[in-house]
mmCIF file with all atom_site columns, C-alpha atoms in Angstrom:
data_model
loop_
_atom_site.group_PDB
_atom_site.id
_atom_site.type_symbol
_atom_site.label_atom_id
_atom_site.label_alt_id
_atom_site.label_comp_id
_atom_site.label_asym_id
_atom_site.label_entity_id
_atom_site.label_seq_id
_atom_site.pdbx_PDB_ins_code
_atom_site.Cartn_x
_atom_site.Cartn_y
_atom_site.Cartn_z
_atom_site.occupancy
_atom_site.B_iso_or_equiv
_atom_site.pdbx_formal_charge
_atom_site.auth_seq_id
_atom_site.auth_comp_id
_atom_site.auth_asym_id
_atom_site.auth_atom_id
_atom_site.pdbx_PDB_model_num
ATOM 1   C CA . MET A 1 1   ? -1.165  -5.106  21.943  1.00 0.00 ? 1   MET A CA 1
ATOM 2   C CA . SER A 1 2   ? -4.010  -3.253  20.509  1.00 0.00 ? 2   SER A CA 1
ATOM 3   C CA . SER A 1 3   ? -4.319  -2.646  16.759  1.00 0.00 ? 3   SER A CA 1
ATOM 4   C CA . THR A 1 4   ? -3.920  0.972   17.186  1.00 0.00 ? 4   THR A CA 1
ATOM 5   C CA . GLN A 1 5   ? -0.790  0.898   19.093  1.00 0.00 ? 5   GLN A CA 1
ATOM 6   C CA . PRO A 1 6   ? 1.583   1.570   16.191  1.00 0.00 ? 6   PRO A CA 1
ATOM 7   C CA . PHE A 1 7   ? -0.560  4.607   15.412  1.00 0.00 ? 7   PHE A CA 1
ATOM 8   C CA . LEU A 1 8   ? -0.496  6.110   18.866  1.00 0.00 ? 8   LEU A CA 1
ATOM 9   C CA . LYS A 1 9   ? 2.521   8.380   18.178  1.00 0.00 ? 9   LYS A CA 1
ATOM 10  C CA . GLY A 1 10  ? 0.997   9.678   14.858  1.00 0.00 ? 10  GLY A CA 1
ATOM 11  C CA . VAL A 1 11  ? 2.579   7.129   12.508  1.00 0.00 ? 11  VAL A CA 1
ATOM 12  C CA . VAL A 1 12  ? 1.934   7.541   8.655   1.00 0.00 ? 12  VAL A CA 1
ATOM 13  C CA . VAL A 1 13  ? 2.065   4.372   6.702   1.00 0.00 ? 13  VAL A CA 1
ATOM 14  C CA . LEU A 1 14  ? 2.647   4.685   2.857   1.00 0.00 ? 14  LEU A CA 1
ATOM 15  C CA . ILE A 1 15  ? 1.861   1.654   0.603   1.00 0.00 ? 15  ILE A CA 1
ATOM 16  C CA . PRO A 1 16  ? 3.113   2.445   -2.829  1.00 0.00 ? 16  PRO A CA 1
ATOM 17  C CA . ALA A 1 17  ? 1.133   0.288   -5.279  1.00 0.00 ? 17  ALA A CA 1
ATOM 18  C CA . PHE A 1 18  ? -0.008  -0.364  -8.833  1.00 0.00 ? 18  PHE A CA 1
ATOM 19  C CA . ALA A 1 19  ? -3.372  1.186   -9.583  1.00 0.00 ? 19  ALA A CA 1
ATOM 20  C CA . LEU A 1 20  ? -4.802  -1.937  -10.993 1.00 0.00 ? 20  LEU A CA 1
ATOM 21  C CA . GLY A 1 21  ? -5.366  -5.331  -9.609  1.00 0.00 ? 21  GLY A CA 1
ATOM 22  C CA . ARG A 1 22  ? -3.068  -5.473  -6.309  1.00 0.00 ? 22  ARG A CA 1
ATOM 23  C CA . ALA A 1 23  ? -4.265  -2.082  -5.081  1.00 0.00 ? 23  ALA A CA 1
ATOM 24  C CA . GLN A 1 24  ? -7.979  -3.284  -5.187  1.00 0.00 ? 24  GLN A CA 1
ATOM 25  C CA . GLU A 1 25  ? -7.087  -6.599  -3.282  1.00 0.00 ? 25  GLU A CA 1
ATOM 26  C CA . LEU A 1 26  ? -5.012  -4.448  -0.658  1.00 0.00 ? 26  LEU A CA 1
ATOM 27  C CA . LEU A 1 27  ? -7.836  -2.065  -0.279  1.00 0.00 ? 27  LEU A CA 1
ATOM 28  C CA . LEU A 1 28  ? -10.340 -4.970  0.479   1.00 0.00 ? 28  LEU A CA 1
ATOM 29  C CA . ILE A 1 29  ? -7.884  -6.342  2.952   1.00 0.00 ? 29  ILE A CA 1
ATOM 30  C CA . LEU A 1 30  ? -7.444  -3.069  4.780   1.00 0.00 ? 30  LEU A CA 1
ATOM 31  C CA . ASP A 1 31  ? -11.073 -2.352  4.747   1.00 0.00 ? 31  ASP A CA 1
ATOM 32  C CA . GLU A 1 32  ? -11.858 -5.822  6.078   1.00 0.00 ? 32  GLU A CA 1
ATOM 33  C CA . TYR A 1 33  ? -9.321  -5.476  8.783   1.00 0.00 ? 33  TYR A CA 1
ATOM 34  C CA . TRP A 1 34  ? -10.637 -1.834  9.774   1.00 0.00 ? 34  TRP A CA 1
ATOM 35  C CA . SER A 1 35  ? -14.248 -3.254  9.985   1.00 0.00 ? 35  SER A CA 1
ATOM 36  C CA . ASN A 1 36  ? -13.137 -5.868  12.337  1.00 0.00 ? 36  ASN A CA 1
ATOM 37  C CA . HIS A 1 37  ? -11.022 -3.647  14.591  1.00 0.00 ? 37  HIS A CA 1
ATOM 38  C CA . PRO A 1 38  ? -13.262 -0.723  15.651  1.00 0.00 ? 38  PRO A CA 1
ATOM 39  C CA . ASP A 1 39  ? -10.038 0.750   17.584  1.00 0.00 ? 39  ASP A CA 1
ATOM 40  C CA . LEU A 1 40  ? -8.943  1.626   14.129  1.00 0.00 ? 40  LEU A CA 1
ATOM 41  C CA . HIS A 1 41  ? -11.980 3.407   12.778  1.00 0.00 ? 41  HIS A CA 1
ATOM 42  C CA . ASN A 1 42  ? -10.636 6.824   13.736  1.00 0.00 ? 42  ASN A CA 1
ATOM 43  C CA . ILE A 1 43  ? -7.411  6.151   11.667  1.00 0.00 ? 43  ILE A CA 1
ATOM 44  C CA . PRO A 1 44  ? -7.986  7.034   7.911   1.00 0.00 ? 44  PRO A CA 1
ATOM 45  C CA . ILE A 1 45  ? -7.038  5.020   5.128   1.00 0.00 ? 45  ILE A CA 1
ATOM 46  C CA . TYR A 1 46  ? -6.677  6.848   1.859   1.00 0.00 ? 46  TYR A CA 1
ATOM 47  C CA . TYR A 1 47  ? -5.878  5.715   -1.824  1.00 0.00 ? 47  TYR A CA 1
ATOM 48  C CA . ALA A 1 48  ? -3.945  8.218   -3.962  1.00 0.00 ? 48  ALA A CA 1
ATOM 49  C CA . SER A 1 49  ? -4.284  7.194   -7.486  1.00 0.00 ? 49  SER A CA 1
ATOM 50  C CA . PRO A 1 50  ? -6.975  8.699   -9.846  1.00 0.00 ? 50  PRO A CA 1
ATOM 51  C CA . LEU A 1 51  ? -6.762  5.456   -12.043 1.00 0.00 ? 51  LEU A CA 1
ATOM 52  C CA . ALA A 1 52  ? -7.446  3.126   -8.925  1.00 0.00 ? 52  ALA A CA 1
ATOM 53  C CA . LYS A 1 53  ? -10.461 5.315   -8.180  1.00 0.00 ? 53  LYS A CA 1
ATOM 54  C CA . ARG A 1 54  ? -11.906 4.956   -11.781 1.00 0.00 ? 54  ARG A CA 1
ATOM 55  C CA . CYS A 1 55  ? -10.991 1.177   -11.540 1.00 0.00 ? 55  CYS A CA 1
ATOM 56  C CA . MET A 1 56  ? -13.108 0.672   -8.272  1.00 0.00 ? 56  MET A CA 1
ATOM 57  C CA . ALA A 1 57  ? -16.206 1.913   -10.110 1.00 0.00 ? 57  ALA A CA 1
ATOM 58  C CA . VAL A 1 58  ? -15.475 -0.823  -12.535 1.00 0.00 ? 58  VAL A CA 1
ATOM 59  C CA . TYR A 1 59  ? -14.911 -3.462  -9.793  1.00 0.00 ? 59  TYR A CA 1
ATOM 60  C CA . GLN A 1 60  ? -18.141 -2.451  -8.041  1.00 0.00 ? 60  GLN A CA 1
ATOM 61  C CA . THR A 1 61  ? -19.989 -2.774  -11.652 1.00 0.00 ? 61  THR A CA 1
ATOM 62  C CA . TYR A 1 62  ? -18.888 -6.198  -12.584 1.00 0.00 ? 62  TYR A CA 1
ATOM 63  C CA . ILE A 1 63  ? -19.098 -7.921  -9.119  1.00 0.00 ? 63  ILE A CA 1
ATOM 64  C CA . ASN A 1 64  ? -20.364 -11.000 -10.703 1.00 0.00 ? 64  ASN A CA 1
ATOM 65  C CA . SER A 1 65  ? -17.015 -11.576 -12.508 1.00 0.00 ? 65  SER A CA 1
ATOM 66  C CA . MET A 1 66  ? -15.239 -11.655 -9.204  1.00 0.00 ? 66  MET A CA 1
ATOM 67  C CA . ASN A 1 67  ? -14.528 -14.899 -7.081  1.00 0.00 ? 67  ASN A CA 1
ATOM 68  C CA . GLU A 1 68  ? -17.226 -16.710 -5.135  1.00 0.00 ? 68  GLU A CA 1
ATOM 69  C CA . ARG A 1 69  ? -16.433 -15.133 -1.780  1.00 0.00 ? 69  ARG A CA 1
ATOM 70  C CA . ILE A 1 70  ? -16.816 -11.769 -3.181  1.00 0.00 ? 70  ILE A CA 1
ATOM 71  C CA . ARG A 1 71  ? -20.208 -12.536 -5.069  1.00 0.00 ? 71  ARG A CA 1
ATOM 72  C CA . ASN A 1 72  ? -21.539 -14.422 -2.098  1.00 0.00 ? 72  ASN A CA 1
ATOM 73  C CA . GLN A 1 73  ? -20.726 -11.289 0.043   1.00 0.00 ? 73  GLN A CA 1
ATOM 74  C CA . PHE A 1 74  ? -22.376 -8.989  -2.437  1.00 0.00 ? 74  PHE A CA 1
ATOM 75  C CA . ALA A 1 75  ? -25.734 -10.551 -1.081  1.00 0.00 ? 75  ALA A CA 1
ATOM 76  C CA . ASN A 1 76  ? -25.191 -8.247  2.052   1.00 0.00 ? 76  ASN A CA 1
ATOM 77  C CA . SER A 1 77  ? -22.967 -5.388  0.693   1.00 0.00 ? 77  SER A CA 1
ATOM 78  C CA . ASN A 1 78  ? -20.763 -4.392  -2.315  1.00 0.00 ? 78  ASN A CA 1
ATOM 79  C CA . ALA A 1 79  ? -17.288 -5.531  -1.256  1.00 0.00 ? 79  ALA A CA 1
ATOM 80  C CA . PHE A 1 80  ? -15.595 -2.709  -3.343  1.00 0.00 ? 80  PHE A CA 1
ATOM 81  C CA . ASP A 1 81  ? -17.645 -0.140  -1.754  1.00 0.00 ? 81  ASP A CA 1
ATOM 82  C CA . CYS A 1 82  ? -14.942 0.272   1.188   1.00 0.00 ? 82  CYS A CA 1
ATOM 83  C CA . LYS A 1 83  ? -16.404 1.876   4.318   1.00 0.00 ? 83  LYS A CA 1
ATOM 84  C CA . HIS A 1 84  ? -13.060 2.792   5.745   1.00 0.00 ? 84  HIS A CA 1
ATOM 85  C CA . ILE A 1 85  ? -11.269 3.971   2.613   1.00 0.00 ? 85  ILE A CA 1
ATOM 86  C CA . SER A 1 86  ? -11.344 7.598   1.200   1.00 0.00 ? 86  SER A CA 1
ATOM 87  C CA . PRO A 1 87  ? -9.778  8.675   -2.346  1.00 0.00 ? 87  PRO A CA 1
ATOM 88  C CA . LEU A 1 88  ? -6.973  11.228  -2.208  1.00 0.00 ? 88  LEU A CA 1
ATOM 89  C CA . ASN A 1 89  ? -6.794  13.278  -5.284  1.00 0.00 ? 89  ASN A CA 1
ATOM 90  C CA . SER A 1 90  ? -3.928  15.424  -4.521  1.00 0.00 ? 90  SER A CA 1
ATOM 91  C CA . ILE A 1 91  ? -1.705  16.325  -1.600  1.00 0.00 ? 91  ILE A CA 1
ATOM 92  C CA . GLU A 1 92  ? -3.053  19.752  -1.634  1.00 0.00 ? 92  GLU A CA 1
ATOM 93  C CA . ASN A 1 93  ? -6.255  18.137  -0.558  1.00 0.00 ? 93  ASN A CA 1
ATOM 94  C CA . PHE A 1 94  ? -4.553  16.029  2.359   1.00 0.00 ? 94  PHE A CA 1
ATOM 95  C CA . ASN A 1 95  ? -4.686  17.077  5.739   1.00 0.00 ? 95  ASN A CA 1
ATOM 96  C CA . ASP A 1 96  ? -1.287  15.360  7.043   1.00 0.00 ? 96  ASP A CA 1
ATOM 97  C CA . VAL A 1 97  ? -2.019  15.444  10.838  1.00 0.00 ? 97  VAL A CA 1
ATOM 98  C CA . GLY A 1 98  ? -2.176  12.408  12.747  1.00 0.00 ? 98  GLY A CA 1
ATOM 99  C CA . PRO A 1 99  ? -1.856  8.645   11.764  1.00 0.00 ? 99  PRO A CA 1
ATOM 100 C CA . SER A 1 100 ? -2.893  7.396   8.628   1.00 0.00 ? 100 SER A CA 1
ATOM 101 C CA . VAL A 1 101 ? -2.465  4.682   6.145   1.00 0.00 ? 101 VAL A CA 1
ATOM 102 C CA . VAL A 1 102 ? -1.945  5.963   2.371   1.00 0.00 ? 102 VAL A CA 1
ATOM 103 C CA . MET A 1 103 ? -1.719  3.751   -0.687  1.00 0.00 ? 103 MET A CA 1
ATOM 104 C CA . ALA A 1 104 ? -0.412  5.651   -3.499  1.00 0.00 ? 104 ALA A CA 1
ATOM 105 C CA . SER A 1 105 ? 0.674   4.996   -7.210  1.00 0.00 ? 105 SER A CA 1
ATOM 106 C CA . LEU A 1 106 ? 3.457   4.463   -8.595  1.00 0.00 ? 106 LEU A CA 1
ATOM 107 C CA . SER A 1 107 ? 4.673   1.409   -7.050  1.00 0.00 ? 107 SER A CA 1
ATOM 108 C CA . GLY A 1 108 ? 8.284   1.844   -7.642  1.00 0.00 ? 108 GLY A CA 1
ATOM 109 C CA . LEU A 1 109 ? 8.302   5.450   -5.961  1.00 0.00 ? 109 LEU A CA 1
ATOM 110 C CA . GLN A 1 110 ? 9.902   6.832   -8.947  1.00 0.00 ? 110 GLN A CA 1
ATOM 111 C CA . SER A 1 111 ? 7.342   9.660   -9.431  1.00 0.00 ? 111 SER A CA 1
ATOM 112 C CA . GLY A 1 112 ? 3.727   10.429  -8.901  1.00 0.00 ? 112 GLY A CA 1
ATOM 113 C CA . LEU A 1 113 ? 2.005   10.811  -5.429  1.00 0.00 ? 113 LEU A CA 1
ATOM 114 C CA . SER A 1 114 ? 3.780   7.867   -3.851  1.00 0.00 ? 114 SER A CA 1
ATOM 115 C CA . ARG A 1 115 ? 6.871   9.739   -4.435  1.00 0.00 ? 115 ARG A CA 1
ATOM 116 C CA . GLU A 1 116 ? 5.845   13.131  -3.302  1.00 0.00 ? 116 GLU A CA 1
ATOM 117 C CA . LEU A 1 117 ? 4.482   11.525  -0.052  1.00 0.00 ? 117 LEU A CA 1
ATOM 118 C CA . PHE A 1 118 ? 7.589   9.451   0.477   1.00 0.00 ? 118 PHE A CA 1
ATOM 119 C CA . GLU A 1 119 ? 9.568   12.761  0.166   1.00 0.00 ? 119 GLU A CA 1
ATOM 120 C CA . MET A 1 120 ? 7.392   14.389  2.967   1.00 0.00 ? 120 MET A CA 1
ATOM 121 C CA . TRP A 1 121 ? 7.581   11.298  5.311   1.00 0.00 ? 121 TRP A CA 1
ATOM 122 C CA . PHE A 1 122 ? 10.928  9.537   4.594   1.00 0.00 ? 122 PHE A CA 1
ATOM 123 C CA . SER A 1 123 ? 12.995  11.541  7.324   1.00 0.00 ? 123 SER A CA 1
ATOM 124 C CA . ASP A 1 124 ? 10.831  10.509  10.363  1.00 0.00 ? 124 ASP A CA 1
ATOM 125 C CA . LYS A 1 125 ? 11.395  7.374   12.169  1.00 0.00 ? 125 LYS A CA 1
ATOM 126 C CA . LYS A 1 126 ? 7.979   6.796   13.342  1.00 0.00 ? 126 LYS A CA 1
ATOM 127 C CA . ASN A 1 127 ? 6.650   6.481   9.702   1.00 0.00 ? 127 ASN A CA 1
ATOM 128 C CA . ALA A 1 128 ? 6.738   3.360   7.731   1.00 0.00 ? 128 ALA A CA 1
ATOM 129 C CA . CYS A 1 129 ? 6.725   2.510   4.087   1.00 0.00 ? 129 CYS A CA 1
ATOM 130 C CA . VAL A 1 130 ? 5.252   -0.851  3.288   1.00 0.00 ? 130 VAL A CA 1
ATOM 131 C CA . ILE A 1 131 ? 6.377   -2.327  -0.039  1.00 0.00 ? 131 ILE A CA 1
ATOM 132 C CA . PRO A 1 132 ? 3.553   -4.807  -1.131  1.00 0.00 ? 132 PRO A CA 1
ATOM 133 C CA . GLY A 1 133 ? 5.588   -7.015  -3.758  1.00 0.00 ? 133 GLY A CA 1
ATOM 134 C CA . TYR A 1 134 ? 7.678   -6.960  -6.735  1.00 0.00 ? 134 TYR A CA 1
ATOM 135 C CA . VAL A 1 135 ? 9.551   -4.093  -7.742  1.00 0.00 ? 135 VAL A CA 1
ATOM 136 C CA . VAL A 1 136 ? 12.216  -3.962  -10.501 1.00 0.00 ? 136 VAL A CA 1
ATOM 137 C CA . GLN A 1 137 ? 15.901  -3.119  -10.161 1.00 0.00 ? 137 GLN A CA 1
ATOM 138 C CA . GLY A 1 138 ? 16.683  0.763   -10.209 1.00 0.00 ? 138 GLY A CA 1
ATOM 139 C CA . MET A 1 139 ? 13.535  1.744   -8.679  1.00 0.00 ? 139 MET A CA 1
ATOM 140 C CA . LEU A 1 140 ? 13.476  3.694   -5.426  1.00 0.00 ? 140 LEU A CA 1
ATOM 141 C CA . ALA A 1 141 ? 11.196  1.129   -3.967  1.00 0.00 ? 141 ALA A CA 1
ATOM 142 C CA . LYS A 1 142 ? 13.724  -1.532  -4.790  1.00 0.00 ? 142 LYS A CA 1
ATOM 143 C CA . THR A 1 143 ? 16.556  0.479   -3.180  1.00 0.00 ? 143 THR A CA 1
ATOM 144 C CA . ILE A 1 144 ? 14.783  1.189   -0.008  1.00 0.00 ? 144 ILE A CA 1
ATOM 145 C CA . ILE A 1 145 ? 14.018  -2.601  0.754   1.00 0.00 ? 145 ILE A CA 1
ATOM 146 C CA . ASN A 1 146 ? 17.808  -2.916  1.542   1.00 0.00 ? 146 ASN A CA 1
ATOM 147 C CA . GLU A 1 147 ? 17.348  -0.128  4.101   1.00 0.00 ? 147 GLU A CA 1
ATOM 148 C CA . PRO A 1 148 ? 20.254  2.232   2.763   1.00 0.00 ? 148 PRO A CA 1
ATOM 149 C CA . LYS A 1 149 ? 21.557  5.109   5.293   1.00 0.00 ? 149 LYS A CA 1
ATOM 150 C CA . GLU A 1 150 ? 20.530  7.478   2.623   1.00 0.00 ? 150 GLU A CA 1
ATOM 151 C CA . VAL A 1 151 ? 18.138  8.000   -0.416  1.00 0.00 ? 151 VAL A CA 1
ATOM 152 C CA . THR A 1 152 ? 18.627  10.374  -3.371  1.00 0.00 ? 152 THR A CA 1
ATOM 153 C CA . LEU A 1 153 ? 15.717  12.916  -3.602  1.00 0.00 ? 153 LEU A CA 1
ATOM 154 C CA . MET A 1 154 ? 14.052  14.059  -6.536  1.00 0.00 ? 154 MET A CA 1
ATOM 155 C CA . ASN A 1 155 ? 16.164  17.221  -6.499  1.00 0.00 ? 155 ASN A CA 1
ATOM 156 C CA . GLY A 1 156 ? 19.145  15.277  -6.572  1.00 0.00 ? 156 GLY A CA 1
ATOM 157 C CA . LEU A 1 157 ? 20.244  15.892  -3.068  1.00 0.00 ? 157 LEU A CA 1
ATOM 158 C CA . THR A 1 158 ? 20.985  12.806  -0.637  1.00 0.00 ? 158 THR A CA 1
ATOM 159 C CA . ALA A 1 159 ? 19.332  12.612  2.721   1.00 0.00 ? 159 ALA A CA 1
ATOM 160 C CA . PRO A 1 160 ? 19.019  10.095  5.603   1.00 0.00 ? 160 PRO A CA 1
ATOM 161 C CA . LEU A 1 161 ? 16.605  7.445   5.385   1.00 0.00 ? 161 LEU A CA 1
ATOM 162 C CA . ASN A 1 162 ? 14.760  7.216   8.730   1.00 0.00 ? 162 ASN A CA 1
ATOM 163 C CA . MET A 1 163 ? 11.366  5.771   8.022   1.00 0.00 ? 163 MET A CA 1
ATOM 164 C CA . GLN A 1 164 ? 10.890  2.218   8.503   1.00 0.00 ? 164 GLN A CA 1
ATOM 165 C CA . VAL A 1 165 ? 10.731  -0.055  5.516   1.00 0.00 ? 165 VAL A CA 1
ATOM 166 C CA . HIS A 1 166 ? 8.743   -3.327  5.349   1.00 0.00 ? 166 HIS A CA 1
ATOM 167 C CA . TYR A 1 167 ? 8.597   -5.788  2.367   1.00 0.00 ? 167 TYR A CA 1
ATOM 168 C CA . ILE A 1 168 ? 5.651   -7.919  2.051   1.00 0.00 ? 168 ILE A CA 1
ATOM 169 C CA . SER A 1 169 ? 5.574   -10.343 -0.857  1.00 0.00 ? 169 SER A CA 1
ATOM 170 C CA . PHE A 1 170 ? 2.025   -9.691  -2.266  1.00 0.00 ? 170 PHE A CA 1
ATOM 171 C CA . SER A 1 171 ? 2.898   -10.553 -5.667  1.00 0.00 ? 171 SER A CA 1
ATOM 172 C CA . ALA A 1 172 ? 2.418   -12.962 -8.484  1.00 0.00 ? 172 ALA A CA 1
ATOM 173 C CA . HIS A 1 173 ? 5.925   -11.969 -10.030 1.00 0.00 ? 173 HIS A CA 1
ATOM 174 C CA . ALA A 1 174 ? 9.204   -13.631 -9.063  1.00 0.00 ? 174 ALA A CA 1
ATOM 175 C CA . ASP A 1 175 ? 12.649  -12.688 -9.632  1.00 0.00 ? 175 ASP A CA 1
ATOM 176 C CA . PHE A 1 176 ? 15.676  -15.353 -10.365 1.00 0.00 ? 176 PHE A CA 1
ATOM 177 C CA . ALA A 1 177 ? 16.263  -15.845 -6.670  1.00 0.00 ? 177 ALA A CA 1
ATOM 178 C CA . GLN A 1 178 ? 12.857  -15.904 -5.612  1.00 0.00 ? 178 GLN A CA 1
ATOM 179 C CA . THR A 1 179 ? 12.093  -18.635 -8.227  1.00 0.00 ? 179 THR A CA 1
ATOM 180 C CA . ARG A 1 180 ? 15.291  -20.698 -7.513  1.00 0.00 ? 180 ARG A CA 1
ATOM 181 C CA . LYS A 1 181 ? 14.335  -20.580 -3.715  1.00 0.00 ? 181 LYS A CA 1
ATOM 182 C CA . TRP A 1 182 ? 10.754  -21.758 -4.507  1.00 0.00 ? 182 TRP A CA 1
ATOM 183 C CA . ARG A 1 183 ? 12.081  -24.636 -6.821  1.00 0.00 ? 183 ARG A CA 1
ATOM 184 C CA . LYS A 1 184 ? 14.919  -25.873 -4.311  1.00 0.00 ? 184 LYS A CA 1
ATOM 185 C CA . PRO A 1 185 ? 12.536  -28.122 -2.239  1.00 0.00 ? 185 PRO A CA 1
ATOM 186 C CA . LEU A 1 186 ? 11.335  -29.457 -5.332  1.00 0.00 ? 186 LEU A CA 1
ATOM 187 C CA . GLY A 1 187 ? 14.570  -30.641 -6.502  1.00 0.00 ? 187 GLY A CA 1
ATOM 188 C CA . GLY A 1 188 ? 15.034  -27.951 -8.923  1.00 0.00 ? 188 GLY A CA 1
#
């Protein structure tokens, strides 16, 4: 299967993420993956967070504070100068045609660009939402991890949740059940 196969039918992937830390790590991972898979070069990746955009400039400036791999890579290029990722400042500036990956804040999908994009895309079965880590109870992101049949929209109405939802544990946080599962093999 080629890297582009999921995108052939115009799939849109939404990744709701925090603006700091995890977002930059995910952007580096996505940019590196796209760099290593030329068949993906025509599929855009956007990050929709004004704060994440400002933080990328800080990360680019303080490269010497990064881990050894990033510092070594800096000899050839700045890892935070992502070649395959573009900022998305507002939905009004977004050309929503064709496949794409969009990382947007807020991570819990309660409001912000991530929620607006979710409400644009949740009804289409070809689209996906990838939750990249810990979310607290009561947040829409936490709710959709359990793949309910319906979601409550910002206007208070309910509608069927048709998009695919994937959870990837990419977080330093753990809830009680996760901590207990981790401790069990240790005799805890």
